[in-house]
PDB file of C-alpha atoms in Angstrom:
ATOM      1  CA  MET A   1       2.946  17.873   9.314  1.00 69.00           C
ATOM      2  CA  LYS A   2       4.468  14.438   8.892  1.00 82.00           C
ATOM      3  CA  THR A   3       3.793  12.850   5.510  1.00 88.00           C
ATOM      4  CA  LEU A   4       3.736   9.267   4.344  1.00 91.00           C
ATOM      5  CA  GLY A   5       6.561  10.096   1.921  1.00 90.00           C
ATOM      6  CA  ARG A   6       6.563   8.418  -1.474  1.00 91.00           C
ATOM      7  CA  VAL A   7       3.290   6.502  -1.687  1.00 94.00           C
ATOM      8  CA  MET A   8       2.142   3.742  -4.002  1.00 95.00           C
ATOM      9  CA  LEU A   9      -1.629   3.178  -4.081  1.00 97.00           C
ATOM     10  CA  VAL A  10      -2.754  -0.216  -5.410  1.00 97.00           C
ATOM     11  CA  ASP A  11      -6.529  -0.586  -5.752  1.00 96.00           C
ATOM     12  CA  ASP A  12      -8.579  -2.170  -8.524  1.00 96.00           C
ATOM     13  CA  ASP A  13     -11.686  -0.093  -7.754  1.00 95.00           C
ATOM     14  CA  LEU A  14     -11.523   3.097  -9.830  1.00 97.00           C
ATOM     15  CA  ILE A  15     -13.840   5.085  -7.564  1.00 96.00           C
ATOM     16  CA  ASP A  16     -11.975   4.081  -4.386  1.00 95.00           C
ATOM     17  CA  ARG A  17      -8.640   4.789  -6.082  1.00 96.00           C
ATOM     18  CA  MET A  18      -9.767   8.258  -7.184  1.00 97.00           C
ATOM     19  CA  ALA A  19     -11.250   9.044  -3.747  1.00 96.00           C
ATOM     20  CA  SER A  20      -8.073   7.875  -1.991  1.00 96.00           C
ATOM     21  CA  LYS A  21      -5.908   9.917  -4.346  1.00 97.00           C
ATOM     22  CA  ARG A  22      -8.064  13.005  -3.793  1.00 97.00           C
ATOM     23  CA  LEU A  23      -7.907  12.562   0.003  1.00 97.00           C
ATOM     24  CA  LEU A  24      -4.131  12.044   0.047  1.00 96.00           C
ATOM     25  CA  ASN A  25      -3.666  15.180  -2.062  1.00 96.00           C
ATOM     26  CA  LYS A  26      -6.110  17.225   0.039  1.00 97.00           C
ATOM     27  CA  LEU A  27      -4.323  16.249   3.260  1.00 96.00           C
ATOM     28  CA  GLN A  28      -0.910  16.713   1.602  1.00 95.00           C
ATOM     29  CA  LEU A  29       0.212  13.372   3.026  1.00 94.00           C
ATOM     30  CA  ALA A  30       2.129  12.107   0.004  1.00 94.00           C
ATOM     31  CA  ASP A  31       5.353  13.704  -1.199  1.00 94.00           C
ATOM     32  CA  GLU A  32       4.840  11.662  -4.374  1.00 94.00           C
ATOM     33  CA  LEU A  33       1.876   9.471  -5.283  1.00 96.00           C
ATOM     34  CA  GLN A  34       1.754   6.696  -7.857  1.00 95.00           C
ATOM     35  CA  CYS A  35      -1.496   4.813  -8.478  1.00 97.00           C
ATOM     36  CA  PHE A  36      -1.911   1.341  -9.932  1.00 97.00           C
ATOM     37  CA  PRO A  37      -5.167  -0.374 -10.936  1.00 98.00           C
ATOM     38  CA  ASP A  38      -3.955  -3.891 -10.167  1.00 97.00           C
ATOM     39  CA  ALA A  39      -1.280  -5.880  -8.403  1.00 97.00           C
ATOM     40  CA  GLU A  40       0.434  -6.938 -11.625  1.00 97.00           C
ATOM     41  CA  ALA A  41       1.084  -3.333 -12.668  1.00 96.00           C
ATOM     42  CA  ALA A  42       2.367  -2.535  -9.178  1.00 95.00           C
ATOM     43  CA  LEU A  43       4.700  -5.549  -9.207  1.00 95.00           C
ATOM     44  CA  TYR A  44       6.040  -4.596 -12.631  1.00 93.00           C
ATOM     45  CA  HIS A  45       6.763  -1.111 -11.274  1.00 91.00           C
ATOM     46  CA  MET A  46       8.350  -2.492  -8.084  1.00 91.00           C
ATOM     47  CA  GLU A  47      10.698  -4.601 -10.192  1.00 90.00           C
ATOM     48  CA  SER A  48      11.908  -1.537 -12.102  1.00 84.00           C
ATOM     49  CA  ASP A  49      15.021   0.352 -11.086  1.00 65.00           C
ATOM     50  CA  THR A  50      13.079   3.454 -10.048  1.00 65.00           C
ATOM     51  CA  ALA A  51      10.690   1.842  -7.557  1.00 60.00           C
ATOM     52  CA  GLY A  52      13.108   1.316  -4.673  1.00 64.00           C
ATOM     53  CA  ASN A  53      12.290   4.703  -3.241  1.00 80.00           C
ATOM     54  CA  THR A  54       8.689   3.923  -2.237  1.00 88.00           C
ATOM     55  CA  ASP A  55       8.054   4.557   1.473  1.00 90.00           C
ATOM     56  CA  VAL A  56       4.478   3.304   1.854  1.00 92.00           C
ATOM     57  CA  ILE A  57       2.241   1.023  -0.170  1.00 93.00           C
ATOM     58  CA  LEU A  58      -1.489   1.496   0.360  1.00 95.00           C
ATOM     59  CA  LEU A  59      -2.617  -1.946  -0.718  1.00 94.00           C
ATOM     60  CA  ASP A  60      -6.130  -3.219  -1.361  1.00 94.00           C
ATOM     61  CA  VAL A  61      -6.579  -6.793  -0.158  1.00 91.00           C
ATOM     62  CA  HIS A  62      -9.384  -7.954  -2.421  1.00 90.00           C
ATOM     63  CA  MET A  63      -8.358  -7.673  -6.078  1.00 93.00           C
ATOM     64  CA  PRO A  64      -8.979 -10.038  -9.005  1.00 93.00           C
ATOM     65  CA  ARG A  65      -6.203 -12.121 -10.585  1.00 94.00           C
ATOM     66  CA  MET A  66      -3.603 -11.237  -7.911  1.00 96.00           C
ATOM     67  CA  ASN A  67      -4.779 -10.140  -4.464  1.00 93.00           C
ATOM     68  CA  GLY A  68      -2.842  -8.005  -1.999  1.00 92.00           C
ATOM     69  CA  LEU A  69      -1.257 -10.964  -0.221  1.00 93.00           C
ATOM     70  CA  GLU A  70      -0.181 -12.530  -3.505  1.00 95.00           C
ATOM     71  CA  LEU A  71       1.453  -9.232  -4.470  1.00 95.00           C
ATOM     72  CA  LEU A  72       3.455  -9.182  -1.238  1.00 92.00           C
ATOM     73  CA  GLU A  73       4.449 -12.822  -1.751  1.00 93.00           C
ATOM     74  CA  ALA A  74       5.634 -12.005  -5.291  1.00 95.00           C
ATOM     75  CA  MET A  75       7.546  -8.958  -4.040  1.00 92.00           C
ATOM     76  CA  SER A  76       9.197 -11.029  -1.319  1.00 91.00           C
ATOM     77  CA  ALA A  77      10.180 -13.761  -3.796  1.00 94.00           C
ATOM     78  CA  SER A  78      11.480 -11.369  -6.447  1.00 92.00           C
ATOM     79  CA  THR A  79      15.188 -10.641  -6.617  1.00 90.00           C
ATOM     80  CA  LYS A  80      14.390  -7.354  -8.386  1.00 91.00           C
ATOM     81  CA  VAL A  81      12.225  -5.755  -5.677  1.00 89.00           C
ATOM     82  CA  ARG A  82      14.091  -3.585  -3.187  1.00 84.00           C
ATOM     83  CA  PHE A  83      11.302  -2.373  -0.929  1.00 86.00           C
ATOM     84  CA  SER A  84      12.016  -1.512   2.695  1.00 84.00           C
ATOM     85  CA  GLY A  85       9.015   0.679   3.464  1.00 86.00           C
ATOM     86  CA  THR A  86       5.725  -0.017   5.192  1.00 89.00           C
ATOM     87  CA  ILE A  87       2.611  -1.697   3.855  1.00 89.00           C
ATOM     88  CA  ALA A  88      -0.750  -0.211   4.827  1.00 87.00           C
ATOM     89  CA  VAL A  89      -3.225  -2.953   4.035  1.00 88.00           C
ATOM     90  CA  MET A  90      -6.664  -1.565   3.141  1.00 84.00           C
ATOM     91  CA  VAL A  91      -9.473  -3.830   4.273  1.00 81.00           C
ATOM     92  CA  SER A  92     -13.114  -3.270   3.312  1.00 76.00           C
ATOM     93  CA  ALA A  93     -14.384  -6.533   4.778  1.00 70.00           C
ATOM     94  CA  GLY A  94     -13.028  -9.000   7.295  1.00 73.00           C
ATOM     95  CA  LEU A  95      -9.917 -10.959   6.453  1.00 76.00           C
ATOM     96  CA  THR A  96     -10.078 -14.713   6.204  1.00 79.00           C
ATOM     97  CA  ARG A  97      -7.795 -16.572   8.597  1.00 83.00           C
ATOM     98  CA  ARG A  98      -5.550 -17.534   5.651  1.00 82.00           C
ATOM     99  CA  LEU A  99      -5.168 -13.912   4.535  1.00 82.00           C
ATOM    100  CA  GLN A 100      -4.616 -12.666   8.100  1.00 83.00           C
ATOM    101  CA  THR A 101      -1.930 -15.305   8.722  1.00 86.00           C
ATOM    102  CA  GLY A 102      -0.351 -14.648   5.341  1.00 86.00           C
ATOM    103  CA  PHE A 103      -0.074 -10.912   5.946  1.00 85.00           C
ATOM    104  CA  GLU A 104       1.352 -11.477   9.427  1.00 84.00           C
ATOM    105  CA  GLU A 105       4.087 -13.697   7.972  1.00 86.00           C
ATOM    106  CA  MET A 106       5.239 -11.126   5.398  1.00 83.00           C
ATOM    107  CA  PRO A 107       8.664  -9.596   6.121  1.00 83.00           C
ATOM    108  CA  TYR A 108       7.423  -6.024   5.639  1.00 82.00           C
ATOM    109  CA  PRO A 109       6.299  -3.692   8.431  1.00 79.00           C
ATOM    110  CA  LYS A 110       2.547  -3.364   8.077  1.00 83.00           C
ATOM    111  CA  THR A 111      -0.580  -1.804   9.464  1.00 86.00           C
ATOM    112  CA  PHE A 112      -4.228  -2.457   8.683  1.00 87.00           C
ATOM    113  CA  ILE A 113      -6.591   0.387   7.817  1.00 89.00           C
ATOM    114  CA  GLY A 114     -10.219   0.501   6.776  1.00 88.00           C
ATOM    115  CA  LYS A 115     -11.460   1.058   3.271  1.00 89.00           C
ATOM    116  CA  PRO A 116     -12.642   3.464   2.073  1.00 90.00           C
ATOM    117  CA  LEU A 117      -9.859   5.579   3.519  1.00 92.00           C
ATOM    118  CA  THR A 118     -10.744   8.370   5.913  1.00 93.00           C
ATOM    119  CA  ALA A 119      -8.801  11.483   6.850  1.00 95.00           C
ATOM    120  CA  GLU A 120      -8.614  10.305  10.468  1.00 94.00           C
ATOM    121  CA  GLU A 121      -7.125   6.926   9.555  1.00 91.00           C
ATOM    122  CA  LEU A 122      -4.625   8.412   7.122  1.00 92.00           C
ATOM    123  CA  LEU A 123      -3.468  11.019   9.639  1.00 93.00           C
ATOM    124  CA  ALA A 124      -3.133   8.352  12.341  1.00 90.00           C
ATOM    125  CA  THR A 125      -1.220   6.111   9.939  1.00 88.00           C
ATOM    126  CA  ALA A 126       1.153   8.956   9.058  1.00 89.00           C
ATOM    127  CA  THR A 127       2.055   9.392  12.734  1.00 88.00           C
ATOM    128  CA  MET A 128       2.557   5.640  13.292  1.00 85.00           C
ATOM    129  CA  ILE A 129       4.783   4.852  10.333  1.00 81.00           C
ATOM    130  CA  PRO A 130       8.491   5.402  10.970  1.00 72.00           C
ATOM    131  CA  ARG A 131      10.186   7.645   8.434  1.00 64.00           C
ATOM    132  CA  ALA A 132      13.748   8.839   8.110  1.00 50.00           C
ATOM    133  CA  ASP A 133      12.766  12.483   7.422  1.00 51.00           C
TER     134      ASP A 133
END
């Protein structure tokens, strides 16, 4: 079965984060899984030397302090971030026009998936995302 590879999960909701982690592990879709409770922690990790190997970021849109779009903007502006994977944007409610436009303008390949994550959506996402296996 095709996996998502090295996955970074960024979600401020503890219950959603734990449920997503459990589902990814149950489906064996992540070769490695790192979880972050907020965008700032994820950005700090992405700016480290070891983060360049991430294949997929499962990114919550609606987070306090720094939302998902602001994280992608910070990653794009940072000279330290070397990310060339795919962003799977998790949406629990409709996106505002500003957020939709902002995500579309980001230089990263992306897909939008519902939140909470389901097995069906994760399996479909795994088949859609290009990987150099």
